Structures are given as structure tokens and as C-alpha cells.
mmCIF file of N, CA and C in Angstrom:
data_model
loop_
_atom_site.group_PDB
_atom_site.id
_atom_site.type_symbol
_atom_site.label_atom_id
_atom_site.label_comp_id
_atom_site.label_asym_id
_atom_site.label_seq_id
_atom_site.Cartn_x
_atom_site.Cartn_y
_atom_site.Cartn_z
ATOM 1 N N MET Y 105 113.847 90.062 111.856
ATOM 2 C CA MET Y 105 112.946 90.465 110.800
ATOM 3 C C MET Y 105 111.923 91.428 111.374
ATOM 4 N N ALA Y 106 111.801 92.573 110.774
ATOM 5 C CA ALA Y 106 110.848 93.571 111.253
ATOM 6 C C ALA Y 106 109.423 93.096 110.974
ATOM 7 N N ASN Y 107 109.085 92.912 109.710
ATOM 8 C CA ASN Y 107 107.806 92.343 109.342
ATOM 9 C C ASN Y 107 107.832 91.949 107.870
ATOM 10 N N LYS Y 108 106.795 91.279 107.445
ATOM 11 C CA LYS Y 108 106.743 90.787 106.069
ATOM 12 C C LYS Y 108 106.726 91.932 105.066
ATOM 13 N N ARG Y 109 106.042 92.985 105.389
ATOM 14 C CA ARG Y 109 105.936 94.111 104.460
ATOM 15 C C ARG Y 109 107.296 94.726 104.168
ATOM 16 N N SER Y 110 108.094 94.926 105.203
ATOM 17 C CA SER Y 110 109.416 95.517 104.984
ATOM 18 C C SER Y 110 110.343 94.558 104.241
ATOM 19 N N LEU Y 111 110.201 93.269 104.488
ATOM 20 C CA LEU Y 111 111.000 92.284 103.773
ATOM 21 C C LEU Y 111 110.629 92.249 102.291
ATOM 22 N N LYS Y 112 109.335 92.292 101.993
ATOM 23 C CA LYS Y 112 108.887 92.338 100.596
ATOM 24 C C LYS Y 112 109.362 93.612 99.908
ATOM 25 N N LYS Y 113 109.301 94.714 100.619
ATOM 26 C CA LYS Y 113 109.733 95.997 100.060
ATOM 27 C C LYS Y 113 111.225 95.957 99.730
ATOM 28 N N ALA Y 114 112.017 95.383 100.618
ATOM 29 C CA ALA Y 114 113.459 95.272 100.386
ATOM 30 C C ALA Y 114 113.749 94.369 99.187
ATOM 31 N N ILE Y 115 113.042 93.254 99.079
ATOM 32 C CA ILE Y 115 113.226 92.345 97.944
ATOM 33 C C ILE Y 115 112.867 93.056 96.651
ATOM 34 N N ASN Y 116 111.761 93.769 96.641
ATOM 35 C CA ASN Y 116 111.348 94.495 95.443
ATOM 36 C C ASN Y 116 112.369 95.554 95.044
ATOM 37 N N GLN Y 117 112.880 96.305 96.001
ATOM 38 C CA GLN Y 117 113.860 97.352 95.702
ATOM 39 C C GLN Y 117 115.148 96.764 95.143
ATOM 40 N N ILE Y 118 115.616 95.692 95.731
ATOM 41 C CA ILE Y 118 116.850 95.066 95.264
ATOM 42 C C ILE Y 118 116.670 94.520 93.855
ATOM 43 N N CYS Y 119 115.544 93.870 93.610
ATOM 44 C CA CYS Y 119 115.296 93.311 92.280
ATOM 45 C C CYS Y 119 115.118 94.412 91.234
ATOM 46 N N GLU Y 120 114.507 95.513 91.608
ATOM 47 C CA GLU Y 120 114.384 96.644 90.684
ATOM 48 C C GLU Y 120 115.761 97.184 90.319
ATOM 49 N N GLU Y 121 116.640 97.303 91.301
ATOM 50 C CA GLU Y 121 117.998 97.779 91.047
ATOM 51 C C GLU Y 121 118.755 96.810 90.144
ATOM 52 N N LEU Y 122 118.596 95.513 90.395
ATOM 53 C CA LEU Y 122 119.262 94.518 89.553
ATOM 54 C C LEU Y 122 118.761 94.594 88.115
ATOM 55 N N PHE Y 123 117.455 94.757 87.949
ATOM 56 C CA PHE Y 123 116.877 94.853 86.614
ATOM 57 C C PHE Y 123 117.421 96.086 85.896
ATOM 58 N N THR Y 124 117.472 97.202 86.603
ATOM 59 C CA THR Y 124 117.988 98.440 86.033
ATOM 60 C C THR Y 124 119.452 98.293 85.629
ATOM 61 N N GLU Y 125 120.240 97.683 86.487
ATOM 62 C CA GLU Y 125 121.654 97.468 86.178
ATOM 63 C C GLU Y 125 121.816 96.536 84.978
ATOM 64 N N GLY Y 126 120.964 95.532 84.879
ATOM 65 C CA GLY Y 126 121.016 94.619 83.734
ATOM 66 C C GLY Y 126 120.706 95.330 82.424
ATOM 67 N N VAL Y 127 119.695 96.187 82.450
ATOM 68 C CA VAL Y 127 119.347 96.960 81.251
ATOM 69 C C VAL Y 127 120.476 97.921 80.897
ATOM 70 N N ALA Y 128 121.016 98.602 81.889
ATOM 71 C CA ALA Y 128 122.112 99.539 81.639
ATOM 72 C C ALA Y 128 123.340 98.819 81.086
ATOM 73 N N ALA Y 129 123.643 97.657 81.630
ATOM 74 C CA ALA Y 129 124.801 96.895 81.142
ATOM 75 C C ALA Y 129 124.579 96.437 79.708
ATOM 76 N N SER Y 130 123.344 96.117 79.371
ATOM 77 C CA SER Y 130 123.072 95.679 78.004
ATOM 78 C C SER Y 130 123.156 96.843 77.020
ATOM 79 N N LEU Y 131 122.781 98.026 77.458
ATOM 80 C CA LEU Y 131 122.823 99.191 76.576
ATOM 81 C C LEU Y 131 124.222 99.768 76.419
ATOM 82 N N TYR Y 132 124.997 99.771 77.494
ATOM 83 C CA TYR Y 132 126.275 100.451 77.481
ATOM 84 C C TYR Y 132 127.473 99.506 77.548
ATOM 85 N N GLY Y 133 127.229 98.210 77.595
ATOM 86 C CA GLY Y 133 128.328 97.246 77.688
ATOM 87 C C GLY Y 133 128.960 96.968 76.339
ATOM 88 N N ASN Y 134 129.967 96.151 76.365
ATOM 89 C CA ASN Y 134 130.672 95.768 75.149
ATOM 90 C C ASN Y 134 130.104 94.469 74.588
ATOM 91 N N GLU Y 135 129.719 94.477 73.332
ATOM 92 C CA GLU Y 135 129.280 93.283 72.605
ATOM 93 C C GLU Y 135 128.396 92.362 73.450
ATOM 94 N N VAL Y 136 127.276 92.841 73.845
ATOM 95 C CA VAL Y 136 126.368 92.076 74.690
ATOM 96 C C VAL Y 136 125.453 91.230 73.821
ATOM 97 N N SER Y 137 125.331 89.971 74.188
ATOM 98 C CA SER Y 137 124.428 89.067 73.497
ATOM 99 C C SER Y 137 123.001 89.333 73.964
ATOM 100 N N LYS Y 138 122.092 89.468 73.017
ATOM 101 C CA LYS Y 138 120.699 89.755 73.358
ATOM 102 C C LYS Y 138 120.083 88.607 74.154
ATOM 103 N N GLU Y 139 120.430 87.383 73.803
ATOM 104 C CA GLU Y 139 119.874 86.220 74.503
ATOM 105 C C GLU Y 139 120.341 86.176 75.958
ATOM 106 N N ASN Y 140 121.624 86.485 76.177
ATOM 107 C CA ASN Y 140 122.141 86.492 77.548
ATOM 108 C C ASN Y 140 121.470 87.568 78.388
ATOM 109 N N THR Y 141 121.264 88.731 77.796
ATOM 110 C CA THR Y 141 120.622 89.833 78.515
ATOM 111 C C THR Y 141 119.191 89.478 78.863
ATOM 112 N N GLU Y 142 118.451 88.928 77.898
ATOM 113 C CA GLU Y 142 117.062 88.545 78.164
ATOM 114 C C GLU Y 142 116.984 87.465 79.230
ATOM 115 N N ALA Y 143 117.882 86.501 79.184
ATOM 116 C CA ALA Y 143 117.895 85.440 80.192
ATOM 117 C C ALA Y 143 118.180 86.006 81.577
ATOM 118 N N LEU Y 144 119.084 86.970 81.637
ATOM 119 C CA LEU Y 144 119.412 87.600 82.914
ATOM 120 C C LEU Y 144 118.220 88.365 83.480
ATOM 121 N N LEU Y 145 117.537 89.128 82.627
ATOM 122 C CA LEU Y 145 116.387 89.907 83.088
ATOM 123 C C LEU Y 145 115.237 89.003 83.511
ATOM 124 N N VAL Y 146 115.045 87.902 82.804
ATOM 125 C CA VAL Y 146 114.012 86.927 83.193
ATOM 126 C C VAL Y 146 114.371 86.305 84.539
ATOM 127 N N ALA Y 147 115.648 86.025 84.749
ATOM 128 C CA ALA Y 147 116.089 85.458 86.028
ATOM 129 C C ALA Y 147 115.810 86.417 87.183
ATOM 130 N N VAL Y 148 116.001 87.714 86.953
ATOM 131 C CA VAL Y 148 115.730 88.703 88.002
ATOM 132 C C VAL Y 148 114.241 88.709 88.356
ATOM 133 N N VAL Y 149 113.393 88.699 87.338
ATOM 134 C CA VAL Y 149 111.946 88.718 87.577
ATOM 135 C C VAL Y 149 111.497 87.439 88.272
ATOM 136 N N LYS Y 150 112.023 86.298 87.852
ATOM 137 C CA LYS Y 150 111.657 85.028 88.496
ATOM 138 C C LYS Y 150 112.118 84.989 89.947
ATOM 139 N N THR Y 151 113.304 85.509 90.195
ATOM 140 C CA THR Y 151 113.814 85.557 91.568
ATOM 141 C C THR Y 151 112.908 86.408 92.441
ATOM 142 N N GLN Y 152 112.494 87.560 91.914
ATOM 143 C CA GLN Y 152 111.607 88.435 92.669
ATOM 144 C C GLN Y 152 110.295 87.734 92.981
ATOM 145 N N ARG Y 153 109.683 87.154 91.993
ATOM 146 C CA ARG Y 153 108.399 86.461 92.207
ATOM 147 C C ARG Y 153 108.540 85.314 93.196
ATOM 148 N N ASN Y 154 109.610 84.540 93.053
ATOM 149 C CA ASN Y 154 109.824 83.388 93.919
ATOM 150 C C ASN Y 154 109.961 83.807 95.376
ATOM 151 N N PHE Y 155 110.798 84.786 95.634
ATOM 152 C CA PHE Y 155 111.041 85.162 97.024
ATOM 153 C C PHE Y 155 109.872 85.932 97.634
ATOM 154 N N ILE Y 156 109.159 86.710 96.848
ATOM 155 C CA ILE Y 156 107.968 87.385 97.376
ATOM 156 C C ILE Y 156 106.915 86.350 97.759
ATOM 157 N N SER Y 157 106.732 85.341 96.929
ATOM 158 C CA SER Y 157 105.746 84.307 97.269
ATOM 159 C C SER Y 157 106.186 83.499 98.480
ATOM 160 N N ARG Y 158 107.496 83.299 98.619
ATOM 161 C CA ARG Y 158 107.990 82.566 99.786
ATOM 162 C C ARG Y 158 107.812 83.367 101.067
ATOM 163 N N VAL Y 159 107.872 84.689 100.984
ATOM 164 C CA VAL Y 159 107.617 85.525 102.165
ATOM 165 C C VAL Y 159 106.146 85.422 102.536
ATOM 166 N N SER Y 160 105.276 85.437 101.537
ATOM 167 C CA SER Y 160 103.837 85.420 101.782
ATOM 168 C C SER Y 160 103.335 84.078 102.308
ATOM 169 N N HIS Y 161 103.992 83.004 101.907
ATOM 170 C CA HIS Y 161 103.525 81.661 102.267
ATOM 171 C C HIS Y 161 104.667 80.843 102.861
ATOM 172 N N PRO Y 162 104.975 81.055 104.150
ATOM 173 C CA PRO Y 162 106.063 80.299 104.772
ATOM 174 C C PRO Y 162 105.727 78.814 104.890
ATOM 175 N N GLU Y 163 106.777 78.014 104.910
ATOM 176 C CA GLU Y 163 106.593 76.573 105.033
ATOM 177 C C GLU Y 163 106.133 76.237 106.443
ATOM 178 N N PRO Y 164 105.115 75.382 106.551
ATOM 179 C CA PRO Y 164 104.641 75.007 107.884
ATOM 180 C C PRO Y 164 105.636 74.064 108.569
ATOM 181 N N GLY Y 165 105.659 74.118 109.868
ATOM 182 C CA GLY Y 165 106.504 73.230 110.647
ATOM 183 C C GLY Y 165 107.894 73.759 110.915
ATOM 184 N N ILE Y 166 108.247 74.882 110.319
ATOM 185 C CA ILE Y 166 109.557 75.484 110.555
ATOM 186 C C ILE Y 166 109.351 76.738 111.388
ATOM 187 N N LYS Y 167 110.209 76.911 112.360
ATOM 188 C CA LYS Y 167 110.147 78.102 113.195
ATOM 189 C C LYS Y 167 110.295 79.340 112.317
ATOM 190 N N ALA Y 168 109.499 80.352 112.570
ATOM 191 C CA ALA Y 168 109.472 81.547 111.712
ATOM 192 C C ALA Y 168 110.835 82.216 111.614
ATOM 193 N N SER Y 169 111.515 82.367 112.728
ATOM 194 C CA SER Y 169 112.810 83.051 112.688
ATOM 195 C C SER Y 169 113.822 82.274 111.857
ATOM 196 N N ALA Y 170 113.829 80.963 111.985
ATOM 197 C CA ALA Y 170 114.756 80.135 111.203
ATOM 198 C C ALA Y 170 114.393 80.178 109.718
ATOM 199 N N TYR Y 171 113.110 80.158 109.420
ATOM 200 C CA TYR Y 171 112.660 80.183 108.029
ATOM 201 C C TYR Y 171 113.062 81.486 107.342
ATOM 202 N N TYR Y 172 112.816 82.603 107.979
ATOM 203 C CA TYR Y 172 113.128 83.890 107.365
ATOM 204 C C TYR Y 172 114.636 84.160 107.322
ATOM 205 N N LYS Y 173 115.375 83.633 108.273
ATOM 206 C CA LYS Y 173 116.827 83.757 108.220
ATOM 207 C C LYS Y 173 117.360 82.991 107.011
ATOM 208 N N ASP Y 174 116.873 81.776 106.816
ATOM 209 C CA ASP Y 174 117.272 80.970 105.658
ATOM 210 C C ASP Y 174 116.847 81.646 104.357
ATOM 211 N N LEU Y 175 115.670 82.226 104.348
ATOM 212 C CA LEU Y 175 115.166 82.927 103.167
ATOM 213 C C LEU Y 175 116.076 84.099 102.805
ATOM 214 N N ARG Y 176 116.471 84.887 103.783
ATOM 215 C CA ARG Y 176 117.364 86.022 103.534
ATOM 216 C C ARG Y 176 118.722 85.558 103.024
ATOM 217 N N GLU Y 177 119.241 84.465 103.577
ATOM 218 C CA GLU Y 177 120.539 83.952 103.135
ATOM 219 C C GLU Y 177 120.469 83.450 101.692
ATOM 220 N N LYS Y 178 119.404 82.753 101.354
ATOM 221 C CA LYS Y 178 119.242 82.247 99.984
ATOM 222 C C LYS Y 178 119.035 83.402 99.002
ATOM 223 N N PHE Y 179 118.306 84.433 99.424
ATOM 224 C CA PHE Y 179 118.102 85.590 98.560
ATOM 225 C C PHE Y 179 119.431 86.313 98.326
ATOM 226 N N ALA Y 180 120.220 86.466 99.368
ATOM 227 C CA ALA Y 180 121.523 87.118 99.225
ATOM 228 C C ALA Y 180 122.422 86.328 98.270
ATOM 229 N N ALA Y 181 122.392 85.014 98.360
ATOM 230 C CA ALA Y 181 123.196 84.186 97.461
ATOM 231 C C ALA Y 181 122.724 84.337 96.013
ATOM 232 N N GLN Y 182 121.416 84.363 95.820
ATOM 233 C CA GLN Y 182 120.855 84.520 94.472
ATOM 234 C C GLN Y 182 121.205 85.894 93.898
ATOM 235 N N VAL Y 183 121.119 86.922 94.713
ATOM 236 C CA VAL Y 183 121.462 88.274 94.267
ATOM 237 C C VAL Y 183 122.938 88.345 93.901
ATOM 238 N N SER Y 184 123.777 87.726 94.690
ATOM 239 C CA SER Y 184 125.208 87.706 94.404
ATOM 240 C C SER Y 184 125.492 87.030 93.064
ATOM 241 N N GLU Y 185 124.792 85.952 92.778
ATOM 242 C CA GLU Y 185 124.948 85.250 91.505
ATOM 243 C C GLU Y 185 124.515 86.136 90.333
ATOM 244 N N ILE Y 186 123.414 86.838 90.489
ATOM 245 C CA ILE Y 186 122.918 87.719 89.426
ATOM 246 C C ILE Y 186 123.881 88.884 89.210
ATOM 247 N N VAL Y 187 124.436 89.428 90.285
ATOM 248 C CA VAL Y 187 125.399 90.524 90.163
ATOM 249 C C VAL Y 187 126.633 90.044 89.396
ATOM 250 N N ASP Y 188 127.084 88.831 89.669
ATOM 251 C CA ASP Y 188 128.214 88.280 88.917
ATOM 252 C C ASP Y 188 127.881 88.160 87.437
ATOM 253 N N GLN Y 189 126.668 87.741 87.129
ATOM 254 C CA GLN Y 189 126.252 87.616 85.733
ATOM 255 C C GLN Y 189 126.208 88.994 85.056
ATOM 256 N N ILE Y 190 125.742 90.004 85.768
ATOM 257 C CA ILE Y 190 125.712 91.354 85.211
ATOM 258 C C ILE Y 190 127.132 91.842 84.943
ATOM 259 N N ASN Y 191 128.033 91.566 85.850
ATOM 260 C CA ASN Y 191 129.428 91.978 85.675
ATOM 261 C C ASN Y 191 130.080 91.291 84.486
ATOM 262 N N ASN Y 192 129.613 90.092 84.158
ATOM 263 C CA ASN Y 192 130.194 89.348 83.039
ATOM 264 C C ASN Y 192 129.577 89.723 81.693
ATOM 265 N N LEU Y 193 128.559 90.574 81.686
ATOM 266 C CA LEU Y 193 127.949 90.979 80.413
ATOM 267 C C LEU Y 193 128.888 91.835 79.598
#
């Protein structure tokens, strides 16, 4: 991990891209449900807020390198899930 600032910047950029893709899929996709699209966009925003706050306030008692490695793995899994949801729109 380079530093917290670069990690936050990467999380923000990825979430912005996911949000943009979700909006584009809702506008140009086939028969998209408005409720599903709104739920997806809310999930992206919640994911961003959750992981940014977790970067800012690490859990005490856990080694920093292990904590941030776990954080990156969980974020990647969450992003993968959101991408699957966008593909299913």
C-alpha cells in the first residue's frame, strides 16, 4: 500500500466508474427496472462510503499491512459483485 490518500483516490475512481456504467446501462439497456437501477446505484454509493471510512479508521489490534490487504480483497469482491449486477441489467 502506497498510502491512504492513493487508496482513497483509487476507491473513488472505481466507484465513479461503476456509477457511470450503472447509469449508462439503465439508459441504454433493454427493459431496465427503475427499482433495480436505483438499488444498484445506492449500493455503489454505500460501498464507496463504507470503504473510504474503513481506510480512514482502521481497526485497532490488527497489523496495518494485513488490514489493508484484507480491505483491498473485500473491495475487489464487492466491485466484482456490482459489475455482475450491472451486466444483468
